[in-house]
């Protein structure tokens, strides 16, 4: 792992390479006899899955990629035709619609059906209903991991014990059955060690945004940085390599005092440093990004790049206690935190990342993020005395994105910051 | 003299305010928003300039109020007639050839109605009152005139005519129609006014800066630097009208806004309604349309109710259905309407609470601030929880955003 | 013996001021009053502490929402709004229990911690693992924590004894609920829907000691009732386990030709299919009740085959002609369960109909049409064999 070639590809290029390779392997999995596990990003047990030589598929990622490609609207409609309500989560409908329309994955290649549904039920109740529905559509076993919620802002020994027991009694035996392999503690240990390395590198990448100007956008840019660590690669050498490359590039940007990268090159001027709460909109992802960077706004920190796990507080996968660390990892996902804990975290980001304000992006689909966001906004505003803004759309149902509405609110928000700045410039005493 | 112009392009109406360098309001203009936003802005601006001209005339010639009123009436009537001509031509184009003779009769009847109004010298003429009423627009009055005439004659099918009129109006409304004073035929004006016209051109203020705001501001023909969010403009406008303003509630056609100002008048926080137009002017407008009631009649009608029937749908479209089924179930129309207005107020109060509450003085702006039923209901709720609060509603509340925009334009001079 | 005063009972839970609870508190100074949200909470823990457990299932249509809308976007259900709207009236409650039924409820537990710091807010994480050694152990520990919260100190032997008594008490109550449901299922015309519902719902506010005699008296009278059956179909009502429809809505379904013979309204009160054990460790009895005696629910994990089978068994047990799915708007658990269950019904040729509602839905014409057409289609057209 220490032998990164002298002439390295760019992080972006390398990521594309490993993702392409992953989708190729998925497309050929059936023919090669490799078994496939469908699972979720928050609280994913990627190391465990890979250690059994199983291939993970993340329906949420498929859904968001379908949206980026402009396919999600049809998929959602198809699922609604099959009887799903317009009220429920569009990720679920996009996934079910995609399946009903032939299950061609986001890379344009067919996705293999699951050999196991690993329902890691972390930070989102709808996950449970989602896989109950998939289980009825696919004839395959389902294994459930119930991850208790950090309602009181902490993890108790009882909670960890509960998760570990489920891993031992339900999850590991299910994977062993499906893969036909035994549990390999040595392999897990090695993968946990690699995971911990990636995690440390990932944290350094995210923390680079504390620099002024920020070398990265931690939301619109950040979602691409988080893919390897939250999906099929965390416990692998590839992930370590990717984050090394990424960190090198970021550090170079800092040395050169370069601003964050946008779709149209470097941000000409970093005018606003923003913390964002909530997942992005995927159907109009680029459009929403433009509404930020064209105004000179860079997102320096946010909750979404922590949706698959929070490493900022020192948590790492632990080769010496792998199962306990899986348990702690799952329980520590952002959406598994209580509302007060989320307020604490965002407030800390506002300070550590020298932010000018918080913008809450609320999505219709997600109650796990959404219910309580307005209170979170109020609390952060109260504690930091920084302006907070609020915009709404959806994850992957295109009809809930209104550019005019969002622009209207963002315009007002950024102008509000401008006006305050201008006032303070005129009246330095205040 | 130097002035600035603020334009607030809303979803229903477009407002303009002309402001002197000293921050004095010189003129106000309003028109209905039409498909072409440029035209809407242009007409509103011309209206504001006309308004300013009339005020200037007053100061130039020490004219009596009567003369000024007569001047304004003449001007508006002349303008109205000319637009009617254009409308009529368009109407002949869009309608079936066989309707032509009937249409010519109607045009004559409409003309006669206007003549009668003019001859009455403005006294008790409904049509002239309407022309002078700034909350009514050409399209509303012309439509009513034609339909009334058709009804009296019984010659043309009303529905066909209404469809034709809608098409013709869409065509004529989007052409700019000049209304500046000195361009008006001098014969239309009272003799005392005529010699003043050349002088007016010399002292009319030069517009040295302009800012656009409102729902459609992105479509205004202004560069990015001349555009401000309506949140800021409403905050600033409200503060100008009421220096003690801390909380501003604006209910417009598409948006409801709750704005908090700090002690320096800066926007401290704001909230706008979510994606749907529930609780906005549109919400009332939609239901009014569904029930075939004029938007301006909605409030007065609701005010006659003694109790409110709850309307629970927050969705604009569902509210229409709900109102209809409530009426079908035998509920009294005015009570259902009061319920509808209550729903608007409840949404507004939530939004206010979301933005941080209500402090000291609440300024209520936007088109819906002119709706008596909303105002009455709002007062009832405020009396419950905010007994010591001052509620400010300015007669010019509808111009608050445009005023704020003009004030921002002053800052750029 | 006379029938209960149903108007008074309705007024009890329609009262946004919780006056009845205040009266109870005045009569029991120092006793804890604990609120619980849908759908299931071990009320016995509160009774054992000498307290009153009050079900907070929404304030109904008559409450105008202002405060509640501060915190919720338009795509979130109404229940948490009306709960927050009436929350100031809960000032004297010592705490509130938030059962793990969905993300909205889950997050409300944290919001409560911020908004009402003088009260404890306990999230009740119902295990989705049903092995007694794993999920059971976790739930046991959860219950001990909850009892500690209610008591202010860890439970002792004396408390355990009182808990056993409380279990015996709620067993008597739920036994009466089961008998009432049995009577309704057998002779729907003897137990009008609104009476059945009112008796159930008043158990959210009344202490079982006060509720049981009334229930027993009603049952004795209802059994002897001499009313006549109507030509109605028999339906199971599914999906309304949390936010409640109005009584008017339930009566509309009935008036449209559908006898609701079983339902999941106010689910937690009648969720256990058998009485709780009255011997042994009472905490274990509660654990065993949840793991082994609770019925199906949208918030309870169940393999797809088992879910379908349990549901079909329920429909058959009550000889329902069909199922009406009534889901609160924006209720993910209910709406996503519906697709699964509807499919199971279709496979077995059992008809179903669906609609959505909110607790303030007071316009019933659409629902009357759905229910009426449903009833007609079953009554007038013979079943395909």
Short mmCIF file of N, CA, C and O in Angstrom, two decimals, chain B residues 316-354:
data_model
loop_
_atom_site.label_atom_id
_atom_site.label_comp_id
_atom_site.label_asym_id
_atom_site.label_seq_id
_atom_site.Cartn_x
_atom_site.Cartn_y
_atom_site.Cartn_z
N UNK B 316 -53.65 24.16 -2.56
CA UNK B 316 -54.49 25.10 -3.28
C UNK B 316 -55.58 24.37 -4.07
O UNK B 316 -56.75 24.73 -4.02
N UNK B 317 -55.16 23.33 -4.77
CA UNK B 317 -56.11 22.63 -5.63
C UNK B 317 -57.14 21.88 -4.79
O UNK B 317 -58.34 21.94 -5.05
N UNK B 318 -56.65 21.21 -3.74
CA UNK B 318 -57.57 20.47 -2.88
C UNK B 318 -58.52 21.42 -2.16
O UNK B 318 -59.67 21.07 -1.89
N UNK B 319 -58.04 22.60 -1.83
CA UNK B 319 -58.90 23.56 -1.13
C UNK B 319 -60.10 23.89 -2.00
O UNK B 319 -61.22 24.00 -1.51
N UNK B 320 -59.86 24.03 -3.29
CA UNK B 320 -60.96 24.31 -4.21
C UNK B 320 -62.00 23.21 -4.15
O UNK B 320 -63.21 23.47 -4.04
N UNK B 321 -61.53 21.97 -4.19
CA UNK B 321 -62.44 20.83 -4.13
C UNK B 321 -63.17 20.81 -2.79
O UNK B 321 -64.37 20.56 -2.72
N UNK B 322 -62.40 21.08 -1.73
CA UNK B 322 -63.00 21.03 -0.39
C UNK B 322 -64.08 22.09 -0.25
O UNK B 322 -65.17 21.81 0.26
N UNK B 323 -63.78 23.28 -0.73
CA UNK B 323 -64.76 24.36 -0.64
C UNK B 323 -66.03 23.97 -1.38
O UNK B 323 -67.14 24.14 -0.88
N UNK B 324 -65.85 23.41 -2.56
CA UNK B 324 -67.03 23.03 -3.33
C UNK B 324 -67.86 21.97 -2.61
O UNK B 324 -69.06 22.05 -2.53
N UNK B 325 -67.16 20.98 -2.01
CA UNK B 325 -67.95 19.94 -1.35
C UNK B 325 -68.59 20.46 -0.06
O UNK B 325 -69.64 20.00 0.33
N UNK B 326 -67.93 21.45 0.57
CA UNK B 326 -68.55 22.04 1.77
C UNK B 326 -69.84 22.77 1.37
O UNK B 326 -70.86 22.67 2.06
N UNK B 327 -69.77 23.47 0.26
CA UNK B 327 -70.96 24.20 -0.20
C UNK B 327 -72.05 23.21 -0.60
O UNK B 327 -73.22 23.39 -0.30
N UNK B 328 -71.60 22.15 -1.22
CA UNK B 328 -72.54 21.11 -1.64
C UNK B 328 -73.22 20.50 -0.42
O UNK B 328 -74.40 20.17 -0.44
N UNK B 329 -72.45 20.38 0.66
CA UNK B 329 -73.00 19.81 1.89
C UNK B 329 -73.90 20.80 2.62
O UNK B 329 -74.39 20.51 3.71
N UNK B 330 -74.07 21.98 2.05
CA UNK B 330 -75.04 22.92 2.62
C UNK B 330 -74.45 24.00 3.51
O UNK B 330 -75.18 24.75 4.14
N UNK B 331 -73.12 24.07 3.58
CA UNK B 331 -72.51 25.14 4.39
C UNK B 331 -72.73 26.48 3.68
O UNK B 331 -72.74 26.54 2.45
N UNK B 332 -72.83 27.53 4.49
CA UNK B 332 -73.05 28.85 3.89
C UNK B 332 -71.76 29.34 3.24
O UNK B 332 -70.68 29.19 3.79
N UNK B 333 -71.94 29.96 2.07
CA UNK B 333 -70.77 30.39 1.30
C UNK B 333 -69.85 31.30 2.10
O UNK B 333 -68.64 31.11 2.15
N UNK B 334 -70.44 32.31 2.77
CA UNK B 334 -69.59 33.28 3.46
C UNK B 334 -68.84 32.60 4.62
O UNK B 334 -67.70 32.96 4.93
N UNK B 335 -69.45 31.60 5.23
CA UNK B 335 -68.79 30.93 6.36
C UNK B 335 -67.64 30.07 5.87
O UNK B 335 -66.60 29.97 6.52
N UNK B 336 -67.84 29.45 4.73
CA UNK B 336 -66.75 28.67 4.13
C UNK B 336 -65.62 29.61 3.73
O UNK B 336 -64.44 29.33 3.97
N UNK B 337 -66.00 30.75 3.16
CA UNK B 337 -64.98 31.70 2.74
C UNK B 337 -64.21 32.23 3.94
O UNK B 337 -62.99 32.39 3.88
N UNK B 338 -64.92 32.47 5.03
CA UNK B 338 -64.20 32.93 6.23
C UNK B 338 -63.21 31.85 6.69
O UNK B 338 -62.09 32.14 7.10
N UNK B 339 -63.66 30.60 6.59
CA UNK B 339 -62.77 29.48 6.93
C UNK B 339 -61.54 29.48 6.06
O UNK B 339 -60.42 29.23 6.54
N UNK B 340 -61.73 29.78 4.82
CA UNK B 340 -60.62 29.82 3.87
C UNK B 340 -59.62 30.93 4.26
O UNK B 340 -58.41 30.74 4.25
N UNK B 341 -60.17 32.08 4.62
CA UNK B 341 -59.31 33.19 5.03
C UNK B 341 -58.57 32.85 6.33
O UNK B 341 -57.42 33.23 6.53
N UNK B 342 -59.26 32.14 7.20
CA UNK B 342 -58.63 31.71 8.45
C UNK B 342 -57.43 30.82 8.16
O UNK B 342 -56.40 30.93 8.81
N UNK B 343 -57.62 29.93 7.17
CA UNK B 343 -56.52 29.03 6.81
C UNK B 343 -55.31 29.82 6.35
O UNK B 343 -54.17 29.50 6.69
N UNK B 344 -55.56 30.90 5.60
CA UNK B 344 -54.46 31.75 5.14
C UNK B 344 -53.75 32.37 6.34
O UNK B 344 -52.52 32.38 6.43
N UNK B 345 -54.53 32.84 7.30
CA UNK B 345 -53.95 33.49 8.47
C UNK B 345 -53.15 32.48 9.31
O UNK B 345 -52.06 32.79 9.79
N UNK B 346 -53.69 31.29 9.46
CA UNK B 346 -52.99 30.27 10.25
C UNK B 346 -51.62 29.96 9.64
O UNK B 346 -50.62 29.87 10.36
N UNK B 347 -51.61 29.81 8.33
CA UNK B 347 -50.33 29.54 7.66
C UNK B 347 -49.35 30.69 7.88
O UNK B 347 -48.17 30.48 8.12
N UNK B 348 -49.88 31.90 7.79
CA UNK B 348 -49.02 33.07 7.96
C UNK B 348 -48.46 33.13 9.38
O UNK B 348 -47.29 33.41 9.59
N UNK B 349 -49.32 32.81 10.35
CA UNK B 349 -48.86 32.87 11.74
C UNK B 349 -47.77 31.82 11.99
O UNK B 349 -46.82 32.07 12.73
N UNK B 350 -47.94 30.65 11.38
CA UNK B 350 -46.91 29.62 11.54
C UNK B 350 -45.59 30.08 10.94
O UNK B 350 -44.52 29.86 11.51
N UNK B 351 -45.70 30.70 9.80
CA UNK B 351 -44.49 31.18 9.12
C UNK B 351 -43.80 32.26 9.96
O UNK B 351 -42.58 32.28 10.09
N UNK B 352 -44.62 33.12 10.55
CA UNK B 352 -44.07 34.16 11.42
C UNK B 352 -43.36 33.51 12.60
O UNK B 352 -42.24 33.88 12.96
N UNK B 353 -44.02 32.51 13.18
CA UNK B 353 -43.42 31.83 14.33
C UNK B 353 -42.14 31.12 13.89
O UNK B 353 -41.14 31.12 14.61
N UNK B 354 -42.15 30.56 12.70
CA UNK B 354 -40.98 29.86 12.19
C UNK B 354 -39.80 30.82 12.03
O UNK B 354 -38.66 30.48 12.27
#
